[in-house]
PDB file of C-alpha atoms in Angstrom:
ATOM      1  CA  UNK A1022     -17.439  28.369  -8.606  1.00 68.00           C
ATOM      2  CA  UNK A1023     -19.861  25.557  -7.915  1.00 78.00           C
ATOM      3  CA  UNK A1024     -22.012  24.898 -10.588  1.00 92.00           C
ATOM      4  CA  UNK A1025     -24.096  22.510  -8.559  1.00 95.00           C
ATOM      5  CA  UNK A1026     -24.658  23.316  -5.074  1.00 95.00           C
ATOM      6  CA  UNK A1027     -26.403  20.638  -2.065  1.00 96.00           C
ATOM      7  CA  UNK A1028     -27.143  23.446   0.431  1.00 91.00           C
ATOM      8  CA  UNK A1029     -27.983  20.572   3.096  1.00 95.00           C
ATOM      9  CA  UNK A1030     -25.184  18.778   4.216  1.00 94.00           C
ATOM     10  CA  UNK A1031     -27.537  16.593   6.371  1.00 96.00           C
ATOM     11  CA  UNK A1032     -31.175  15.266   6.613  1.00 97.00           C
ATOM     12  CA  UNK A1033     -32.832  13.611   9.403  1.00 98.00           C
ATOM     13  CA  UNK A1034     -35.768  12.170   8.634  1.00 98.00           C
ATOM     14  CA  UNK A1035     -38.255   9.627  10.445  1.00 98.00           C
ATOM     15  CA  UNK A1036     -38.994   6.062   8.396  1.00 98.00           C
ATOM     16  CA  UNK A1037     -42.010   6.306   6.847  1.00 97.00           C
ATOM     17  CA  UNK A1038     -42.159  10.137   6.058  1.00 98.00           C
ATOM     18  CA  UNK A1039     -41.168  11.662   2.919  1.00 98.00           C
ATOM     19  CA  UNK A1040     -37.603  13.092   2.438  1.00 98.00           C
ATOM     20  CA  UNK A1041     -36.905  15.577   0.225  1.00 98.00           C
ATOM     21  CA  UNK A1042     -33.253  16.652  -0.757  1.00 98.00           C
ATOM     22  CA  UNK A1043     -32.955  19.373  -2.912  1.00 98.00           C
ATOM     23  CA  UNK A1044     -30.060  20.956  -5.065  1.00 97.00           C
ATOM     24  CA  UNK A1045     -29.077  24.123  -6.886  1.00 97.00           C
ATOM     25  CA  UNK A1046     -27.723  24.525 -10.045  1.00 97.00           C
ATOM     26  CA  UNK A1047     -26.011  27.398 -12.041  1.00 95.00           C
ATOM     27  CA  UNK A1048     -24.787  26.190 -15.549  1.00 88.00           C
ATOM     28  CA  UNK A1049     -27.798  26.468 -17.997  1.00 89.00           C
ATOM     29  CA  UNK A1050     -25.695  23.760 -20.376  1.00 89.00           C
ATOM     30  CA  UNK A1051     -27.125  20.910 -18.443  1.00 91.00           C
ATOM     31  CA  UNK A1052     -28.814  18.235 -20.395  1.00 88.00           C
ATOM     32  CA  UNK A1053     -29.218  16.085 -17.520  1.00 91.00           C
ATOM     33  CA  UNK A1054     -29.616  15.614 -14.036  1.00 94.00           C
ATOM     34  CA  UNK A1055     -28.884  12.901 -11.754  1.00 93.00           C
ATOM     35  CA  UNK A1056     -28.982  11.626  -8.590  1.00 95.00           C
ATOM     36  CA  UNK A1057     -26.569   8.922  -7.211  1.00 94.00           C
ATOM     37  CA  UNK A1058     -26.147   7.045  -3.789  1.00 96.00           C
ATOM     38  CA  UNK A1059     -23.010   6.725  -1.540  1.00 94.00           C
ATOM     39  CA  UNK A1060     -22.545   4.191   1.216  1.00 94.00           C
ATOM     40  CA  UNK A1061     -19.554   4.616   3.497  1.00 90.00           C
ATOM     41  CA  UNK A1062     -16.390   2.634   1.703  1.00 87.00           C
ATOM     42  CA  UNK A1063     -18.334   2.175  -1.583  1.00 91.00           C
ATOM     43  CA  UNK A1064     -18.526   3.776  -4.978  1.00 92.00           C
ATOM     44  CA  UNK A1065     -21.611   5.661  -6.061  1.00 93.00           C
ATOM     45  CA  UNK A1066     -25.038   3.763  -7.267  1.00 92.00           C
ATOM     46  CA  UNK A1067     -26.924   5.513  -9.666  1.00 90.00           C
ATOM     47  CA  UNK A1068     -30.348   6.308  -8.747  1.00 94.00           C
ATOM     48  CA  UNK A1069     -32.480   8.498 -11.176  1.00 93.00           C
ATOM     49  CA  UNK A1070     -32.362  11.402 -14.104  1.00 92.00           C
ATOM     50  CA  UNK A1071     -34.090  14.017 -15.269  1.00 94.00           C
ATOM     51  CA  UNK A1072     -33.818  15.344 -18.943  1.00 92.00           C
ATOM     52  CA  UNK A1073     -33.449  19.060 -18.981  1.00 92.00           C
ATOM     53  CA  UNK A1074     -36.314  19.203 -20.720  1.00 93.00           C
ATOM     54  CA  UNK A1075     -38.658  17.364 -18.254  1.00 95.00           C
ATOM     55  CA  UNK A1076     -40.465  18.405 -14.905  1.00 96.00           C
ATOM     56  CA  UNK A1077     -40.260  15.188 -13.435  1.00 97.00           C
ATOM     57  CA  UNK A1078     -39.401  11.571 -13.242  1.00 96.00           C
ATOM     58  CA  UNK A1079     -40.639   8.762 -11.643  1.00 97.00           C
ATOM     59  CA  UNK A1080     -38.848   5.601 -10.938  1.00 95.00           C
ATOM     60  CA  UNK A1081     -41.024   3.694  -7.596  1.00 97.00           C
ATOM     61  CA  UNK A1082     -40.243   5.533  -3.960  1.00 97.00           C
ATOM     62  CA  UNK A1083     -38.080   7.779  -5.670  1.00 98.00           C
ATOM     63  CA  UNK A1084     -39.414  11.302  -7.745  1.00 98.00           C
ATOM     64  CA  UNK A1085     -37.480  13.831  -9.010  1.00 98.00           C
ATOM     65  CA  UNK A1086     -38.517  17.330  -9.983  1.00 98.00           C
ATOM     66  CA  UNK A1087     -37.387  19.949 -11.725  1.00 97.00           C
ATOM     67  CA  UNK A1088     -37.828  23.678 -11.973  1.00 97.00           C
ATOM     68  CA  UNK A1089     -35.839  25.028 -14.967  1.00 95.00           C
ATOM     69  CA  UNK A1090     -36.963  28.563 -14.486  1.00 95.00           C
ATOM     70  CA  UNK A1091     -35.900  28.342 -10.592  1.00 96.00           C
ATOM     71  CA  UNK A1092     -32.394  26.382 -11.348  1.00 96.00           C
ATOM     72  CA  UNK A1093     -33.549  24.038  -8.540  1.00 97.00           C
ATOM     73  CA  UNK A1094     -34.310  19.702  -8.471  1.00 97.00           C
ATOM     74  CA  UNK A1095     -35.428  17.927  -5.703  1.00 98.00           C
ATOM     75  CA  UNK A1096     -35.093  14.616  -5.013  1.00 98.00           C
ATOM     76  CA  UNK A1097     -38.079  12.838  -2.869  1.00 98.00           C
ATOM     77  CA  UNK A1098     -38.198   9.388  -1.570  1.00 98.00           C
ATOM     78  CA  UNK A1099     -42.077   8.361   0.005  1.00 97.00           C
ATOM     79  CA  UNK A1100     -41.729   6.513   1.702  1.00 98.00           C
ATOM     80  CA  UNK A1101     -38.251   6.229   4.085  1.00 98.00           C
ATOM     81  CA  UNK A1102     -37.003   3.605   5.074  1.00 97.00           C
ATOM     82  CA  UNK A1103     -33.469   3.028   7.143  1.00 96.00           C
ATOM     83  CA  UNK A1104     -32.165   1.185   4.155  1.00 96.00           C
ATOM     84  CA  UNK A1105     -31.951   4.759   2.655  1.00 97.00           C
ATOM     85  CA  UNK A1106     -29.930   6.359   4.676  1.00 97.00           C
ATOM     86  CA  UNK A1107     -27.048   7.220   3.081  1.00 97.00           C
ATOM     87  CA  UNK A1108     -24.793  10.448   1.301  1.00 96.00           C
ATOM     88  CA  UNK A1109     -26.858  11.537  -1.913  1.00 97.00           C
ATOM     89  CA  UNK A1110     -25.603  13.314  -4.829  1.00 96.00           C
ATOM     90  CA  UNK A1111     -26.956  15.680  -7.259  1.00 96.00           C
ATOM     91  CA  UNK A1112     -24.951  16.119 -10.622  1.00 93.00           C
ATOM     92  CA  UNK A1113     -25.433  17.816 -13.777  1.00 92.00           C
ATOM     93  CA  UNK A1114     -24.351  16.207 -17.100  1.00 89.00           C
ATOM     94  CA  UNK A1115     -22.820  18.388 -20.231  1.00 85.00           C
ATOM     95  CA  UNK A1116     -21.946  16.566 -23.159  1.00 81.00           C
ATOM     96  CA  UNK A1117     -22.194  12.657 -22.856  1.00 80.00           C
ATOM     97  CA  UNK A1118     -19.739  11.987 -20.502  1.00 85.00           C
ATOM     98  CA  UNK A1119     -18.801  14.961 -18.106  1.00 86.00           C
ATOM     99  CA  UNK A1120     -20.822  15.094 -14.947  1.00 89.00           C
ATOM    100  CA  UNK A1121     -20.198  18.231 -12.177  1.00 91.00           C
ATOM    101  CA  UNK A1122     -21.416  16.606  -8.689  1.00 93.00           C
ATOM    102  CA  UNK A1123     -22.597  18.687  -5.548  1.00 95.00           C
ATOM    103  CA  UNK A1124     -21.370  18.321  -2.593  1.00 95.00           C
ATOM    104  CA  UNK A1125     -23.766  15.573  -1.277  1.00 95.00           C
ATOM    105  CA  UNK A1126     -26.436  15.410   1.627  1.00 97.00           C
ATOM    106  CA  UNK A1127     -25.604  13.116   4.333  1.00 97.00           C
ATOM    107  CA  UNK A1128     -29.597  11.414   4.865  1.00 98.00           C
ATOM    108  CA  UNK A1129     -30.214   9.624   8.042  1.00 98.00           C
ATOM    109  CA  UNK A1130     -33.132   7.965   8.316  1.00 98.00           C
ATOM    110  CA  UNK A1131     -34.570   7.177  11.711  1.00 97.00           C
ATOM    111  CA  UNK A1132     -36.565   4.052  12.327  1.00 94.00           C
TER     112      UNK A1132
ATOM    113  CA  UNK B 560     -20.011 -10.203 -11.457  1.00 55.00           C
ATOM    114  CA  UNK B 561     -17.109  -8.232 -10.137  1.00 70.00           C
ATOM    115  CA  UNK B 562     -18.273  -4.813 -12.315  1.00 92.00           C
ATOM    116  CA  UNK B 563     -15.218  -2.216 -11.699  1.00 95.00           C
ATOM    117  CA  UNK B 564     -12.399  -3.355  -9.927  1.00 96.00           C
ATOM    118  CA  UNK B 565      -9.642  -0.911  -8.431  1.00 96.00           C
ATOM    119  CA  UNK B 566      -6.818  -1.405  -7.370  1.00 96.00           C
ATOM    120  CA  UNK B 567      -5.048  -0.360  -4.968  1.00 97.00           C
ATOM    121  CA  UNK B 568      -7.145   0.181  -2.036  1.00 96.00           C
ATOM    122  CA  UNK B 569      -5.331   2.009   0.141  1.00 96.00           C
ATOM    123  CA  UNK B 570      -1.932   3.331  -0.901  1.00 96.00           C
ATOM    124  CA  UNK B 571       0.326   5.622   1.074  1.00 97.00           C
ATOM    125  CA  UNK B 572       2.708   7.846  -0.868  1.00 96.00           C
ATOM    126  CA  UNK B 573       5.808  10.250  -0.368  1.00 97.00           C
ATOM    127  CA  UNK B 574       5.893  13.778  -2.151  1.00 97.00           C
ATOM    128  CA  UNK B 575       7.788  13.175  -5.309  1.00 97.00           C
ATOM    129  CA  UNK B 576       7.276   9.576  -5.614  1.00 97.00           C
ATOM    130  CA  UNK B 577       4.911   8.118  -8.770  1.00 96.00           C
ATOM    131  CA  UNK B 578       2.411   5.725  -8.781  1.00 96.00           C
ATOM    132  CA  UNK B 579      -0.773   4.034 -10.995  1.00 97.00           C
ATOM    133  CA  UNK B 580      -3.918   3.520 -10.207  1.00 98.00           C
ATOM    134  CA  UNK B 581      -5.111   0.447 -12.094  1.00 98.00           C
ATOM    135  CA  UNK B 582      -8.864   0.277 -13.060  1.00 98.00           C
ATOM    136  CA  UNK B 583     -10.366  -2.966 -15.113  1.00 97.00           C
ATOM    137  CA  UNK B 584     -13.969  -3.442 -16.191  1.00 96.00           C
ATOM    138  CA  UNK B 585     -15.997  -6.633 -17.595  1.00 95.00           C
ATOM    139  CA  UNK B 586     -19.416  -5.384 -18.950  1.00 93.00           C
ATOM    140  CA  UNK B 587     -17.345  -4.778 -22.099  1.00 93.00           C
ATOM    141  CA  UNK B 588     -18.271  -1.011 -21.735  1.00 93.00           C
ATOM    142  CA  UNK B 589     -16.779   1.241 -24.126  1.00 93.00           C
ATOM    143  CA  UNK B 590     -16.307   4.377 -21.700  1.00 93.00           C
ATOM    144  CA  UNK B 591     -14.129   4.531 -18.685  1.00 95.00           C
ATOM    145  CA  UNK B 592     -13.679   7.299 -15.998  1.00 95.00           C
ATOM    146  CA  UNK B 593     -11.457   8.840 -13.119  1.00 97.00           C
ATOM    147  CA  UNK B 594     -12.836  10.846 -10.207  1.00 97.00           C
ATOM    148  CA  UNK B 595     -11.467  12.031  -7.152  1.00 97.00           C
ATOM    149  CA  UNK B 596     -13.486  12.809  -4.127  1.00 95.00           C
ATOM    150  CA  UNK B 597     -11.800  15.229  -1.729  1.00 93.00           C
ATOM    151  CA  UNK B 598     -13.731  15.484   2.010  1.00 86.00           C
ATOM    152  CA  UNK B 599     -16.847  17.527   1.966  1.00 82.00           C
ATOM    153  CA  UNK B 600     -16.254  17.622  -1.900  1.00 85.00           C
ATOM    154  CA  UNK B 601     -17.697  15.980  -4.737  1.00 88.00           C
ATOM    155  CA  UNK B 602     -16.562  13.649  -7.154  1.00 93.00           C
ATOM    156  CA  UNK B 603     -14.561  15.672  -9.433  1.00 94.00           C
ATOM    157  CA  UNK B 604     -13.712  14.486 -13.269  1.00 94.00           C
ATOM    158  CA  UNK B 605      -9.829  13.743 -14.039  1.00 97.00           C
ATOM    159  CA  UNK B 606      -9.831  12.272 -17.032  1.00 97.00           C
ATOM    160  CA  UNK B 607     -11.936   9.761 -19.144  1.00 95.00           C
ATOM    161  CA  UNK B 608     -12.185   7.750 -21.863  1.00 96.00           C
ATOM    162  CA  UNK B 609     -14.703   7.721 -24.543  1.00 93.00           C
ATOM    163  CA  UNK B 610     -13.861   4.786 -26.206  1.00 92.00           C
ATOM    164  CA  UNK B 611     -10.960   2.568 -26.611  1.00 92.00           C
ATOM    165  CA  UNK B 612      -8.167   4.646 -27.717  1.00 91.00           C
ATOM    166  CA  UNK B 613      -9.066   7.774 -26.667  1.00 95.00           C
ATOM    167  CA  UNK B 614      -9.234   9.883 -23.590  1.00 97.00           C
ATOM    168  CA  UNK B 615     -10.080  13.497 -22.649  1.00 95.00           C
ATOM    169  CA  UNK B 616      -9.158  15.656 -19.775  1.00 96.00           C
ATOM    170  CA  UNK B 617     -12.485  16.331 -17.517  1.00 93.00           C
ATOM    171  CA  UNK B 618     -12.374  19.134 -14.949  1.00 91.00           C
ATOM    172  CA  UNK B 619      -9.330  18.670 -12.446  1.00 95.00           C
ATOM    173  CA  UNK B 620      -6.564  16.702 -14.847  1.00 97.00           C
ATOM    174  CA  UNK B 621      -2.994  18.804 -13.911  1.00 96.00           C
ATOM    175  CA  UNK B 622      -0.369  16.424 -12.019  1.00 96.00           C
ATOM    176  CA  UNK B 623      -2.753  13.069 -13.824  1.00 98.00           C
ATOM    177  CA  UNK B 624      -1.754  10.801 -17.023  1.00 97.00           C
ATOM    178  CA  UNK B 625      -4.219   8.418 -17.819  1.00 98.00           C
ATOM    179  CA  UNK B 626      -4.318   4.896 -20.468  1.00 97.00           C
ATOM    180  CA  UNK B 627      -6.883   3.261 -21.726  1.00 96.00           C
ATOM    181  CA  UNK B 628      -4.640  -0.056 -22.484  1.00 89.00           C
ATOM    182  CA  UNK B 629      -7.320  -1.770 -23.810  1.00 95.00           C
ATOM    183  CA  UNK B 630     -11.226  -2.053 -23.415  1.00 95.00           C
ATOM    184  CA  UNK B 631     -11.173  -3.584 -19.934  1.00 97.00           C
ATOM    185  CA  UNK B 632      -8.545  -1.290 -18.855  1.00 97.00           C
ATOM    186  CA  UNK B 633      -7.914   2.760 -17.775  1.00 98.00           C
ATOM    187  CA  UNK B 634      -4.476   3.643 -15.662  1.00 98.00           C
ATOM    188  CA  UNK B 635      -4.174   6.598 -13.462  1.00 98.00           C
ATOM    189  CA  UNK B 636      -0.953   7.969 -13.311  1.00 98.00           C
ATOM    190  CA  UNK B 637       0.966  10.294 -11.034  1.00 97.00           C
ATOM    191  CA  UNK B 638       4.189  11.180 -11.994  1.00 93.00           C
ATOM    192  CA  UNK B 639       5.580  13.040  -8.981  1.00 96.00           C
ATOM    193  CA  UNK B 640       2.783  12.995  -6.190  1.00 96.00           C
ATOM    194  CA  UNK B 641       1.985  16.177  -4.012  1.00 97.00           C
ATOM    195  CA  UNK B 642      -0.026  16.322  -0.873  1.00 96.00           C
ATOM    196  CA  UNK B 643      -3.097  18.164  -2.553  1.00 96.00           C
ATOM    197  CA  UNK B 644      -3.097  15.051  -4.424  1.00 97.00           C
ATOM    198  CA  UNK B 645      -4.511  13.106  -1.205  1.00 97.00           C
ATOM    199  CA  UNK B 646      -8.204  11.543  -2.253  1.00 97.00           C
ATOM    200  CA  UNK B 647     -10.085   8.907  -2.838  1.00 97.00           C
ATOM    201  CA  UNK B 648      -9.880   8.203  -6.310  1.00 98.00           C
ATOM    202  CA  UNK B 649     -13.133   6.485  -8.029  1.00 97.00           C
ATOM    203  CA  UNK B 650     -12.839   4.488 -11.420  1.00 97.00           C
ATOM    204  CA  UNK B 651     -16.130   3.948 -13.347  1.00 95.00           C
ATOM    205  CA  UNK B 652     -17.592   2.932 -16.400  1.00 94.00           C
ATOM    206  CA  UNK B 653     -20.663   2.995 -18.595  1.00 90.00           C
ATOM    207  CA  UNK B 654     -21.573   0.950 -22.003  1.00 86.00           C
ATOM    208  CA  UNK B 655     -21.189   4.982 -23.532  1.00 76.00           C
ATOM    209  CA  UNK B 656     -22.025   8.556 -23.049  1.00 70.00           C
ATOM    210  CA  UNK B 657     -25.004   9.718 -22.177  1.00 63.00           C
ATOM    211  CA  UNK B 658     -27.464   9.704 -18.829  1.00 66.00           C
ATOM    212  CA  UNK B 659     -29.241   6.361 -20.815  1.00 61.00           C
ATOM    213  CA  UNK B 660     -25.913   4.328 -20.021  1.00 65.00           C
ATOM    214  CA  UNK B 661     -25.713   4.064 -16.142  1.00 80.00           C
ATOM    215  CA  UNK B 662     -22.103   4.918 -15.175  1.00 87.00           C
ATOM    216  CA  UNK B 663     -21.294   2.126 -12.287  1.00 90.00           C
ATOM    217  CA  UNK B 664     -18.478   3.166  -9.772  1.00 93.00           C
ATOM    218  CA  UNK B 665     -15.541   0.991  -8.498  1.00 95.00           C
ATOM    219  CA  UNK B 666     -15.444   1.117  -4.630  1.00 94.00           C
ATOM    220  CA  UNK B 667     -12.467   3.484  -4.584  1.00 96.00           C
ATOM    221  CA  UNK B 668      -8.722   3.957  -3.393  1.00 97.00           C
ATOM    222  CA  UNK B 669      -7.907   5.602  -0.570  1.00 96.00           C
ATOM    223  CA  UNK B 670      -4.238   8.000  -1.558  1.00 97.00           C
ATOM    224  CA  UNK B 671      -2.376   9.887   1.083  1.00 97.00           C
ATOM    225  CA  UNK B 672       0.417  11.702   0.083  1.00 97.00           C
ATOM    226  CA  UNK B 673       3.025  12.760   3.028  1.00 96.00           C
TER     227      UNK B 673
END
């Protein structure tokens, strides 16, 4: 049973334009959301959060929204750049110290 | 600044035989984690540690022991490996709970179990 779920497994996306990865959750506990980075061969980097309790969060090219009511966050990065490209997860946090991960979205970005 | 350090990086295994994962921090952060990431997958909780002296089972713990031997340092064991026990494991750490302490990831160690 996923609790978080990364429908996309890939994005393709040209620099410049906006990407927008999205993710699906299922377990109302959630205090938290975050997004983390994956290169090839390296750990994770953490990115951003959203409090459960929030709509959205701002931190430079990166925004992340959330509809509670919908069970959905998106991630969007304005704009791309090839840098970027890279696997991104989407995890929810319960408790302080127990994150559930999605499966990750592979995000190319094309220069 | 080296951050989480794992070692080993690549380790290959025989069903049956037992082996630790050794994980050591220095940003003197109090809370110390095991994932595994299985292909397609993602990272999945093992165990963790709170704070020194204590640790927790997260979501996938059967076939794991774990030690926090002191603040720096948090062990993954396996006591008799199996092959669904093939992953790359991830060691992390943050300064404590919650999403206001940034958990930073080692690189990870690459297990195959034959």
């Amino acid at each position: 049973d996923q609790q978080v779920k990364q429908n996309s497994p890939s994005l393709s996306v040209q620099e410049g334009r906006i990407s927008i990865l999205n993710c699906d959750y299922t377990n109302s506990m959630f205090d938290y959301f975050l997004w983390y980075k994956k290169y090839p061969a390296e750990g994770p980097t953490f990115l951003i959060s959203i409090s459960s309790i929030k709509d959205k969060n701002e931190d430079g090219r990166f925004t992340v929204f959330l509809n509670k009511s919908a069970k959905h966050l998106s991630l969007h990065i304005v704009p791309s750049q090839p840098g970027d490209s890279a696997v991104y997860f989407c995890a929810g946090l319960t408790g302080s110290y127990q994150l559930t991960f999605g499966k990750g979205t592979k995000l190319s970005v094309i220069p | 600044n080296a951050g989480v350090t794992q070692t080993p990086k690549f380790q290959v295994l025989k069903t049956g035989q037992s082996m630790t994962l050794q994980c050591a921090q220095d940003m003197n952060h109090n809370s110390m984690y095991w994932y595994r990431q299985d292909p397609g997958m993602g990272l999945r909780l093992i165990y963790y540690s709170a704070s020194e002296g204590t640790t927790d089972k997260g979501e996938v713990p059967n076939g794991y022991n774990v030690s926090r031997l002191n603040k720096r340092e948090f062990s993954l064991r396996l006591e008799s490996a199996a092959p669904s026990q093939t992953s790359v494991y991830f060691c992390a750490s943050s300064e404590r709970g919650a999403p206001g302490n940034t958990i930073y990831f080692g690189e990870g160690s690459w297990l195959t179990v034959v």
